[in-house]
Coordinates of C-alpha atoms and ligand atoms in Angstrom, one line a residue:
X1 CA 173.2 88.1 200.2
X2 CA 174.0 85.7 202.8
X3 CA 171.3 83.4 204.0
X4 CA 169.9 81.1 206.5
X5 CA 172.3 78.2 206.8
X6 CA 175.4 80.0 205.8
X7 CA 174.5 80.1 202.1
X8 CA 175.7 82.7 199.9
X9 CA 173.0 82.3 197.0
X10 CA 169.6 80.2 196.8
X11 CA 169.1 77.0 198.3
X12 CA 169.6 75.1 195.1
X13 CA 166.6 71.9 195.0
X14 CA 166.1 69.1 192.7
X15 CA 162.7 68.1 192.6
X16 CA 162.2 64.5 190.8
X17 CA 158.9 64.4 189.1
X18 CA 156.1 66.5 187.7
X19 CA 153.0 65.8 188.8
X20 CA 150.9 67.2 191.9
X21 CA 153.2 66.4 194.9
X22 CA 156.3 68.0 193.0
X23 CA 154.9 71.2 192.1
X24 CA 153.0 71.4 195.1
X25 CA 156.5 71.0 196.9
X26 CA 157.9 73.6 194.1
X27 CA 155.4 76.3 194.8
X28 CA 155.7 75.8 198.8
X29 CA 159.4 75.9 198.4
X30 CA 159.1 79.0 196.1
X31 CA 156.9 80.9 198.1
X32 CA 158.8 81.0 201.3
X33 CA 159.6 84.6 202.6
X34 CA 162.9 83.7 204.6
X35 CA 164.9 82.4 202.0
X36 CA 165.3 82.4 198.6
X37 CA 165.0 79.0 197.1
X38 CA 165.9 77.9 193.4
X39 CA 163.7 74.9 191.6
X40 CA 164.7 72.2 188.5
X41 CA 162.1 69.7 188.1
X42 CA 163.0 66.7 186.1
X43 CA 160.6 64.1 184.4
X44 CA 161.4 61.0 182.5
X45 CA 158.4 61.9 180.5
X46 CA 158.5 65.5 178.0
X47 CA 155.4 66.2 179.8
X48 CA 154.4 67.4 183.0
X49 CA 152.1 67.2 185.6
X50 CA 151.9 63.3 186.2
X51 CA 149.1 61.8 187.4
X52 CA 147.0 65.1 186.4
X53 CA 147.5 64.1 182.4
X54 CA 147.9 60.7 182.6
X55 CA 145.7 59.3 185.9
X56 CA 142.2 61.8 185.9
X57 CA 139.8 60.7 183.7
X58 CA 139.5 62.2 180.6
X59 CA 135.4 62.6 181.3
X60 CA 136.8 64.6 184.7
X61 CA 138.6 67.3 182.8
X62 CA 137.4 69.8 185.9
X63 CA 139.8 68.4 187.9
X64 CA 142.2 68.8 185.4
X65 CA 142.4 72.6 185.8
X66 CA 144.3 72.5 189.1
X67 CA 147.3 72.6 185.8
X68 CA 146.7 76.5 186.2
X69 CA 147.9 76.4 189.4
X70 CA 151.5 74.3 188.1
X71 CA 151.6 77.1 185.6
X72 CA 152.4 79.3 187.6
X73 CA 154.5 77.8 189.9
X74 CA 156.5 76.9 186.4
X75 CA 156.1 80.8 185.7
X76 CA 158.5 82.3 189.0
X77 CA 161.7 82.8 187.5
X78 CA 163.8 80.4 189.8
X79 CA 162.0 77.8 188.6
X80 CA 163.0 75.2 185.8
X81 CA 162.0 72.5 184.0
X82 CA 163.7 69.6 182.4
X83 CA 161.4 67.0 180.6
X84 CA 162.6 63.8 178.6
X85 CA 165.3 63.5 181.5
X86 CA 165.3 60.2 183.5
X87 CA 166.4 59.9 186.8
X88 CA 168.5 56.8 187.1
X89 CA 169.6 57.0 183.2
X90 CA 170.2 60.7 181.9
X91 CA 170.8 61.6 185.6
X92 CA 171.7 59.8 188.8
X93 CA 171.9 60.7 192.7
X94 CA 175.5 60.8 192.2
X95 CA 175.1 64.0 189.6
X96 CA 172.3 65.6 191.4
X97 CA 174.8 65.6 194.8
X98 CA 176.8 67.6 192.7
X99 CA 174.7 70.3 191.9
X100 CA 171.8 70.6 194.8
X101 CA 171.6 71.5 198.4
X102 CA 168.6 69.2 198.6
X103 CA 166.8 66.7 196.2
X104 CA 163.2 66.0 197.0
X105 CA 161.9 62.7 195.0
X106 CA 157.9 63.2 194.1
X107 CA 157.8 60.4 191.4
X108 CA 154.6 58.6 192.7
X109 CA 153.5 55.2 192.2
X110 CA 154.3 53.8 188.9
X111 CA 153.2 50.2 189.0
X112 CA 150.2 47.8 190.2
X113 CA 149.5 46.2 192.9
X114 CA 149.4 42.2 192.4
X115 CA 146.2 40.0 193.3
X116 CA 148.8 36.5 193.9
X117 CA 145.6 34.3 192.4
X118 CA 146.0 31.5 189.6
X119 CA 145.4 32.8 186.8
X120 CA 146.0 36.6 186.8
X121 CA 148.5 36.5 184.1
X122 CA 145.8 35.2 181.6
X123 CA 145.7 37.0 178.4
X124 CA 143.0 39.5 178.8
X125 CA 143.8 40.4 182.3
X126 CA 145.1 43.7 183.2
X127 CA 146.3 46.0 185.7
X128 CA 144.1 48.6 185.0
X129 CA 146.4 51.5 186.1
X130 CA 147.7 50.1 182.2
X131 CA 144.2 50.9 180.6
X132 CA 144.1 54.4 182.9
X133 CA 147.3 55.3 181.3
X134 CA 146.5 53.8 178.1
X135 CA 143.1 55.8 177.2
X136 CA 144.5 58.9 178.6
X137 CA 147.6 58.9 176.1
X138 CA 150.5 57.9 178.4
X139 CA 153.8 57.3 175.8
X140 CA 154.4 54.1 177.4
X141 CA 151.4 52.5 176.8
X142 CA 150.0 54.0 173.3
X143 CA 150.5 51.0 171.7
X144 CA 148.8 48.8 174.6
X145 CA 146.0 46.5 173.1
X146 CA 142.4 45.6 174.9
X147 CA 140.2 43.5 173.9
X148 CA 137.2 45.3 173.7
X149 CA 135.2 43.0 171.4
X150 CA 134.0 41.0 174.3
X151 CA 130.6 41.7 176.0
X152 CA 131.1 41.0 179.7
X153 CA 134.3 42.6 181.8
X154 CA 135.0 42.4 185.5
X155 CA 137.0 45.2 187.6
X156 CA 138.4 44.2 190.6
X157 CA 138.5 46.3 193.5
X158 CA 136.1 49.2 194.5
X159 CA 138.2 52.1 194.4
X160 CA 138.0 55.4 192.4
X161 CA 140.1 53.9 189.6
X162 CA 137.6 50.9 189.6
X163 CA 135.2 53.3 188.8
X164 CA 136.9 55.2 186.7
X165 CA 137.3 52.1 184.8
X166 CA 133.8 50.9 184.8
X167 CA 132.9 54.4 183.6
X168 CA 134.9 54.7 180.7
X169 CA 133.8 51.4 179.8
X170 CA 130.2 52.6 179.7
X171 CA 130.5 56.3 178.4
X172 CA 129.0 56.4 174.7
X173 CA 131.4 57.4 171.8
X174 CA 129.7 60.7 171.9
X175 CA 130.5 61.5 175.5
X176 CA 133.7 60.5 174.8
X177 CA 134.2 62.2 171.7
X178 CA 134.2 65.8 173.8
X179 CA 137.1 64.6 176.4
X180 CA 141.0 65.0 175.9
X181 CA 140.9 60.7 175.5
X182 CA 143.6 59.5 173.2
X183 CA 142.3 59.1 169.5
X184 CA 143.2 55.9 169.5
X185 CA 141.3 54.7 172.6
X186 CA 138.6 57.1 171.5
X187 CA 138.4 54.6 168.3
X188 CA 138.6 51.5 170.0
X189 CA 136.0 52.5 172.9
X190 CA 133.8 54.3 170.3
X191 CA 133.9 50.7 168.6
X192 CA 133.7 48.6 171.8
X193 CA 131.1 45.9 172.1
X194 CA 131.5 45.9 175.9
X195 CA 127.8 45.6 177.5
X196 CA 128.2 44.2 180.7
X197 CA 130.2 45.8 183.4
X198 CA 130.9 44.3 187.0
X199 CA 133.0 46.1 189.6
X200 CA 133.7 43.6 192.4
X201 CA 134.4 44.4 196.1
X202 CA 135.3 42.4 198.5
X203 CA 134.2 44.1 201.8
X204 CA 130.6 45.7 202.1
X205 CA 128.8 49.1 200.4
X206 CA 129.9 50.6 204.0
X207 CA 133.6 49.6 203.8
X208 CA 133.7 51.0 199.7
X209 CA 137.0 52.7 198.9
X210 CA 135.2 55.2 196.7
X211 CA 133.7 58.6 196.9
X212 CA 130.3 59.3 197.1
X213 CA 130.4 61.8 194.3
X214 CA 132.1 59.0 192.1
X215 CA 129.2 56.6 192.2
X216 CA 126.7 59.0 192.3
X217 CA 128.0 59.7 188.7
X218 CA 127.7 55.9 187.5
X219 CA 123.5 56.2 188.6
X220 CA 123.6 59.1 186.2
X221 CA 125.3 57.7 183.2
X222 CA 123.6 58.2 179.8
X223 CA 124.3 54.9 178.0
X224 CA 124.4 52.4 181.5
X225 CA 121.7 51.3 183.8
X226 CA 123.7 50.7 187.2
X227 CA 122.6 47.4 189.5
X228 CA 123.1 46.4 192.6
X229 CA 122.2 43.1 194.7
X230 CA 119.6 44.3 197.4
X231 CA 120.9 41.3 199.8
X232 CA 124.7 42.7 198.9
X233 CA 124.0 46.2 199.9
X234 CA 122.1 45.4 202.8
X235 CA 124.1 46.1 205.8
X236 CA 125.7 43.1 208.3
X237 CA 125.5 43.8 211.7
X238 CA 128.8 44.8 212.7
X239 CA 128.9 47.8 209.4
X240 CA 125.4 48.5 210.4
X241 CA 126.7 49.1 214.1
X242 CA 129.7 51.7 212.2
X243 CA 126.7 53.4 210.1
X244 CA 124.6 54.2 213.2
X245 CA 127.7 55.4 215.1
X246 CA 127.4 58.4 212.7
X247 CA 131.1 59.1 213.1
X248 CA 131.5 59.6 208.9
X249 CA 128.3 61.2 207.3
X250 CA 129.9 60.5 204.0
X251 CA 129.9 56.3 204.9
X252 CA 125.8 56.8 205.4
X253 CA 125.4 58.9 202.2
X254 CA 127.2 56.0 200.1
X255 CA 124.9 53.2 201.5
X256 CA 121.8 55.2 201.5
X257 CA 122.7 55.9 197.6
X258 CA 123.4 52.0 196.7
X259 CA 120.5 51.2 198.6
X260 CA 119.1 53.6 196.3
X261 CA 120.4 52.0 193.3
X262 CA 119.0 48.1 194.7
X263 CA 115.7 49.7 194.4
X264 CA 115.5 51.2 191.2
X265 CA 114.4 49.9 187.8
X266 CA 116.5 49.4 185.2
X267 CA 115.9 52.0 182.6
X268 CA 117.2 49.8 179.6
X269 CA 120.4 51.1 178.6
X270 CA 122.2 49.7 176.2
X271 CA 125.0 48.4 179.1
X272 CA 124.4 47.6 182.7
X273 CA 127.2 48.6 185.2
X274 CA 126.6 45.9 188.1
X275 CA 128.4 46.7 191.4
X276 CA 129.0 43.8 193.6
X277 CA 129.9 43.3 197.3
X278 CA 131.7 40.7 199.7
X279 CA 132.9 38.7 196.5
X280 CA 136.9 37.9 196.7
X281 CA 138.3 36.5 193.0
X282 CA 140.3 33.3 193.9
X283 CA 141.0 32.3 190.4
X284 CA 140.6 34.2 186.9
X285 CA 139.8 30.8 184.8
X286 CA 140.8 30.5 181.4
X287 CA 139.8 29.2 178.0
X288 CA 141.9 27.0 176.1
X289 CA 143.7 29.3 174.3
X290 CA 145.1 30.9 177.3
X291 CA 142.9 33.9 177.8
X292 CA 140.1 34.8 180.5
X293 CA 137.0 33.1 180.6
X294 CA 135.4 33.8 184.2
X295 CA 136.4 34.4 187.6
X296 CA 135.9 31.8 190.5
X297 CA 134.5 34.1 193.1
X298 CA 134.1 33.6 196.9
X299 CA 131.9 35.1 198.8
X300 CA 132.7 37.1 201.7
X301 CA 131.8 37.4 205.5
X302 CA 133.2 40.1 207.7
X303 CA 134.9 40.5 211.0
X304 CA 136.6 43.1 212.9
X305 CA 140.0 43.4 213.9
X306 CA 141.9 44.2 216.7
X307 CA 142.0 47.6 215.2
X308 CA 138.4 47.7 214.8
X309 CA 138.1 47.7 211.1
X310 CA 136.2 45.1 209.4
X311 CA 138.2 43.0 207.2
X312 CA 136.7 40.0 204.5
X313 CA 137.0 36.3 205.5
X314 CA 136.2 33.6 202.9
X315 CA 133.0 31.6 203.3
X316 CA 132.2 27.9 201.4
X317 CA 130.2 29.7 199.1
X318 CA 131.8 29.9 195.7
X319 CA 130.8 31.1 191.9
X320 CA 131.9 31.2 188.8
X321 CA 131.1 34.4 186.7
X322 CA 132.0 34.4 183.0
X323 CA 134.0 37.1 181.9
X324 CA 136.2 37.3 178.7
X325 CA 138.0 40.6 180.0
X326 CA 139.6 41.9 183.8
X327 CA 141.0 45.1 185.0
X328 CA 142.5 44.4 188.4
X329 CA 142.1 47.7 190.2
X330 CA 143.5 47.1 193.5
X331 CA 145.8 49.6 193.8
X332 CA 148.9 51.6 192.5
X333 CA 152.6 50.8 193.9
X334 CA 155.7 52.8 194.3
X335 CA 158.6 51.4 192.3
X336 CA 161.9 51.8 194.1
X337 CA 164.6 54.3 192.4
X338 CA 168.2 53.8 192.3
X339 CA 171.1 54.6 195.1
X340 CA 168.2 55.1 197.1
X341 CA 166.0 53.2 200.5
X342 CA 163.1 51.1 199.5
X343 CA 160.3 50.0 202.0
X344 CA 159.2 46.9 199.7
X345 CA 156.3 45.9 201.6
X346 CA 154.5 49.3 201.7
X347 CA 156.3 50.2 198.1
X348 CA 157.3 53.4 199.4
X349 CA 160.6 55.5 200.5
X350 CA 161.2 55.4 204.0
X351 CA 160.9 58.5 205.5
X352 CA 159.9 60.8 208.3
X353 CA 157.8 63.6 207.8
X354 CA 160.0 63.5 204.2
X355 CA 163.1 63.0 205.3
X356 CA 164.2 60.2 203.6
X357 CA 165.4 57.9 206.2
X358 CA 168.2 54.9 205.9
X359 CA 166.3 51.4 205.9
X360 CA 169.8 50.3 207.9
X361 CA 169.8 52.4 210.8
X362 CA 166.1 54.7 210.1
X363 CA 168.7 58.4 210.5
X364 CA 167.8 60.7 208.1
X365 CA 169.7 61.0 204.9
X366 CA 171.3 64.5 204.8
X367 CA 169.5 66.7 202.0
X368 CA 167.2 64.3 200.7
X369 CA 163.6 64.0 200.7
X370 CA 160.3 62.5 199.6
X371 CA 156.6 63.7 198.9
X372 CA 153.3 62.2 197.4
X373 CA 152.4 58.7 196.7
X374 CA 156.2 57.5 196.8
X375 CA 156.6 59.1 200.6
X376 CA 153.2 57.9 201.8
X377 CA 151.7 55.6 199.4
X378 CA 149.1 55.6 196.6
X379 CA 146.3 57.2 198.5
X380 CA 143.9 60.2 198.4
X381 CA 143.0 63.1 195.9
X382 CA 145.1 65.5 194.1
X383 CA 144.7 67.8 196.7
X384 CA 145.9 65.6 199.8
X385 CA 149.2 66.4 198.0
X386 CA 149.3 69.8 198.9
X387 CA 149.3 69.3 202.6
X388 CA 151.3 66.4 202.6
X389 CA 154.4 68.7 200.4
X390 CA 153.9 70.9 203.0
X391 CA 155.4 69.2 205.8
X392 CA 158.4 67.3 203.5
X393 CA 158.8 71.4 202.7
X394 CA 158.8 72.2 206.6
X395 CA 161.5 69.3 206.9
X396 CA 163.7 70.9 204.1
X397 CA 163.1 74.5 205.3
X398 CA 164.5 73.7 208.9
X399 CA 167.6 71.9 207.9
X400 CA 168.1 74.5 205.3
X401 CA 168.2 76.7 208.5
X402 CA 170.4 74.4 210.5
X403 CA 172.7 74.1 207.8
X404 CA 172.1 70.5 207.2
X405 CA 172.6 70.2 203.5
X406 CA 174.3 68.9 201.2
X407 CA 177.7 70.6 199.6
X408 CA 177.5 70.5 195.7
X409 CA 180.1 71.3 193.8
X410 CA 178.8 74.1 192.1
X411 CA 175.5 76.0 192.6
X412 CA 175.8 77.6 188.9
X413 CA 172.6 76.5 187.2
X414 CA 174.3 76.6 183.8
X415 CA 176.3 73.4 185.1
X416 CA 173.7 71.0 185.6
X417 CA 171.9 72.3 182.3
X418 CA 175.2 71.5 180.2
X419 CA 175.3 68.1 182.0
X420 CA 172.0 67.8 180.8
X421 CA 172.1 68.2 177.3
X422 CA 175.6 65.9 177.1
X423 CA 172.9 63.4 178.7
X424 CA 169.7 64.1 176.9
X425 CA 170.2 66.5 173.8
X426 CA 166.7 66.3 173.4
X427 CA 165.2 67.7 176.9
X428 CA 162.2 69.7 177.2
X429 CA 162.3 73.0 178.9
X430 CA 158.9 74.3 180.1
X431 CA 158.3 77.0 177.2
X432 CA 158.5 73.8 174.6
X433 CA 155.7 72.0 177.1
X434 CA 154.0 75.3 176.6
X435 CA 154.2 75.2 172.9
X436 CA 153.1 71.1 172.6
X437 CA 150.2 72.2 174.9
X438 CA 149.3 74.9 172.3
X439 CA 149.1 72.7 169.6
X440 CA 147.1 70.2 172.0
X441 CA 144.6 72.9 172.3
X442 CA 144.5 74.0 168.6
X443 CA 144.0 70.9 167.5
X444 CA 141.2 69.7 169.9
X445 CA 139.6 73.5 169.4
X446 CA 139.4 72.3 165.7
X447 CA 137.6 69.2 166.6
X448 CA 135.5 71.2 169.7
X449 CA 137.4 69.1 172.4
X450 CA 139.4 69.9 175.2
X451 CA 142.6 69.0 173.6
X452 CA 144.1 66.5 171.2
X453 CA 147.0 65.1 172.8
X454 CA 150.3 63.9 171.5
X455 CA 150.9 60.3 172.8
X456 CA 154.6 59.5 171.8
X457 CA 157.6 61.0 172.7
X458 CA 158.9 60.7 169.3
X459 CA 155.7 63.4 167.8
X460 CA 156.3 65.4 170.6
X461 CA 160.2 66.2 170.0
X462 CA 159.4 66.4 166.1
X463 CA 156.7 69.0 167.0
X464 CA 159.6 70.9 168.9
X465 CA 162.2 70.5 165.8
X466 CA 159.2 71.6 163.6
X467 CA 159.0 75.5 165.2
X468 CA 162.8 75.9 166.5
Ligands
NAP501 P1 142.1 52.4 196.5 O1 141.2 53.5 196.7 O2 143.1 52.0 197.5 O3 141.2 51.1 196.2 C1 141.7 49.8 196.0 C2 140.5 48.9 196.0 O4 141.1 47.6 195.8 C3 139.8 48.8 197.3 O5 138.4 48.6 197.1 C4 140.4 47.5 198.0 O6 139.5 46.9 198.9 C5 140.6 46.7 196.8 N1 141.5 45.6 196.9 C6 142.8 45.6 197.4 N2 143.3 44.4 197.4 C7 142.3 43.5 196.9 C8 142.3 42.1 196.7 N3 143.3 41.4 197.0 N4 141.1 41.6 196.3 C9 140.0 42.4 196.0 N5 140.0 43.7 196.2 C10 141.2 44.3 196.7 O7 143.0 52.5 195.2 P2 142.7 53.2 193.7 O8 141.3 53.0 193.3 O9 143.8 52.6 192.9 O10 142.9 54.7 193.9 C11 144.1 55.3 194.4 C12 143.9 56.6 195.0 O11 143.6 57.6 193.9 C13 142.7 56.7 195.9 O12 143.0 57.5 197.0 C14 141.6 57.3 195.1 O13 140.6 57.9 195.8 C15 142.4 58.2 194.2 N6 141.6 58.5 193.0 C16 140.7 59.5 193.0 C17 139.9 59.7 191.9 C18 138.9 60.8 192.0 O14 138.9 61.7 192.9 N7 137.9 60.8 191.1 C19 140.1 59.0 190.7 C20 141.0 58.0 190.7 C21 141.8 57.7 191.8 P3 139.7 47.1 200.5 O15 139.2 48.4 200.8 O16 138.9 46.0 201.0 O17 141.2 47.0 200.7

């Protein structure tokens, strides 16, 4: 059947990583009525779905269902899936040209953002994306070690993954023992002798980067009386001027509930979860033998911008807070991939609309494309990912119809698999994900939790040898 664009079979796509953005792109891509569209997905890691496995809280295993939804997009018959396989070391753009109309490169943000402040390299300071990816089992950092003997613990930055932080700091082993958590960090957090959490921001409670439902849950916290400053939560004139504008209901809610939280008496938990405002680290001081000791704070005044929005400015007023541990939570950062554009200061492909665009001359790149964290930077919810495939999808469908693609040598699927397993004998299809997943299950329906997960590659592919 001949196609739109002149092609004889299916458009043929690569889609570079697993998680939300790439099957979101997959099942947009699969779903269209106009032309018939093949899939492969590659993923340096045997396991799919990204961010979804190795980014939501373990305690958030709701969210975590939105993996029925990748199942089956993996189920459609023009769909593949080849796990273990690394883009830039099994495979590289060159190969990919070679067997794809299109490549579309959903490989999100895989590093931190830096705070550039003496002292961050301290022992016992950490990005916590590290600790994220550490509790929830992510290969690369299962053998990652925290010092959770230590009592007091900043987290920098007031975004979900702060809170996520500060929560799984707080949860009790038991809450913990009914999550998908690694065994390991189960242990360790099960055995932790953290008891005082602080989660620093350095704007106001208006200007807070996360969701009201997320700090609702840290007032509700079975082991953790939460504290806030009355004078840090109450509101300078320029946010109080935003708040009575009434523009975002939500930015009310979340004062009205830390307000909330200024007022109330502590219950006396066992840990207290104390959220701070307008207080910028400037220095993460250290003992003598190299590791963290406290934080030199500054407190913060705001102004507004040119823009409007209210950004910190440093006052005289300084303070030192001990803490023996840090998790700097200021953000995730795309990492640039090779033979392709990198926008370093944003930490993202340059594109438009997801077409990858040349930083030289900013044309598009015939036939490749970008969705997700990578094309727009680390923001938003799982969910923002489906709308923003969407449009990298509209971009590919249309130059699918205009012809503008790229000419691969062959469009016989069986080629790229061989190449493949010359590369990476040991790549996982998606009926060997489904089989470690069913052992994950089994083994955490033995120990009534959601799953027991496999954290190395290595247990993974002997698993696989085990049944073939
Ligand atoms: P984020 O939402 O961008 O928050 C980053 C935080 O770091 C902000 O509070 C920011 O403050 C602060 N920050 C940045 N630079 C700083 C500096 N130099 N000093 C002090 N503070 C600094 O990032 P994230 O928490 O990593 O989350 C990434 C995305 O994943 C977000 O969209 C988040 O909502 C999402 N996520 C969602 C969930 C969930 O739905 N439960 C869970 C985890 C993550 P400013 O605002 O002042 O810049």
């Amino acid at each position: 059947m001949k196609q739109e664009g002149g092609l004889a079979g299916p458009l043929r796509v690569a889609i570079v990583g697993s998680g939300p953005a790439g099957f979101y792109a997959a099942e947009h891509l699969l779903k269209q009525k106009s032309l018939s569209v093949s899939v492969d997905m590659f993923d340096r890691l045997p396991t799919p779905f990204g961010l979804v496995r190795f980014g939501v809280a373990p305690d958030h295993q709701k969210i975590k269902k939105v993996t029925r939804v990748f199942d089956r997009v993996a189920s459609n018959e023009q769909f593949r899936f080849f796990g273990n396989v690394e883009f830039g070391s099994h495979i590289n753009l060159a190969d990919l040209r070679r067997y794809y109309h299109q490549i579309c490169f959903a490989t999100g943000a895989q590093s931190d953002r830096r705070l550039g402040i003496p002292g961050e390299d301290l022992a016992r300071s950490h990005p916590a994306t590290e600790f994220v990816a550490w509790y929830n089992g992510h290969p690369d950092f299962c053998d990652a070690r925290f010092d959770l003997s230590v009592e007091r613990v900043a987290v920098i930055g007031v975004g979900n993954v702060a809170v996520d932080v500060a929560r799984m700091l707080c949860r009790t082993k038991d809450e913990l023992s009914k999550t998908d958590i690694a065994d390991y960090a189960l242990e360790a957090l099960g055995e932790s002798r953290v008891r005082q959490v602080f989660i620093l921001g350095r704007r106001g409670p208006a200007q807070a980067a996360f969701t009201n439902a997320e700090i609702k849950e840290l007032g509700e916290l079975p082991g953790a009386d939460i504290v806030v400053i009355p004078g840090e939560v109450a509101l300078d004139r320029l946010s109080q001027r935003e708040v009575d504008a009434g523009e975002d209901a939500a930015i009310s809610r979340k004062v009205a509930i830390l307000q909330e939280y200024a007022g109330a008496a502590r219950r006396g938990e066992e840990r207290t979860l104390t959220v701070r405002f307008l207080v910028s680290p400037v220095e993460l001081l250290g003992d003598d033998r190299g590791g963290v000791a406290g934080i030199r704070l500054v407190q913060n005044e705001l102004y507004q911008t040119a823009d409007g929005s209210l950004r910190p400015r440093p006052t005289d007023q300084f303070e030192d807070m001990s803490v023996d541990l840090v998790f700097r939570s200021v953000g995730y950062r795309g990492v640039s991939l090779p033979d392709l554009p990198f926008d370093e200061t944003r930490g993202i492909i340059p594109n438009d609309a997801g077409r990858i665009v040349s930083s030289d001359t900013g044309e598009s790149e015939c036939g490749l494309y970008v969705a997700g964290w990578i094309k727009r930077g680390p923001t938003g919810v799982i969910g923002t990912n489906k709308p923003d495939a969407a449009e990298t999808v509209t971009a590919m469908v249309e130059d699918a119809a205009s012809g503008i693609l790229l000419e691969p040598d062959s469009t016989d699927p069986n080629q790229i698999e061989k190449l493949v397993v010359e590369r990476q004998r040991g790549f996982v299809s998606y009926d060997d994900w489904r089989r470690i997943d069913e052992v994950e299950m089994q083994r955490g329906t033995q120990m009534n939790r959601p799953r027991v997960k496999f954290t190395s590659t290595a247990d993974m592919m002997s698993e696989l040898r085990r049944v073939l």
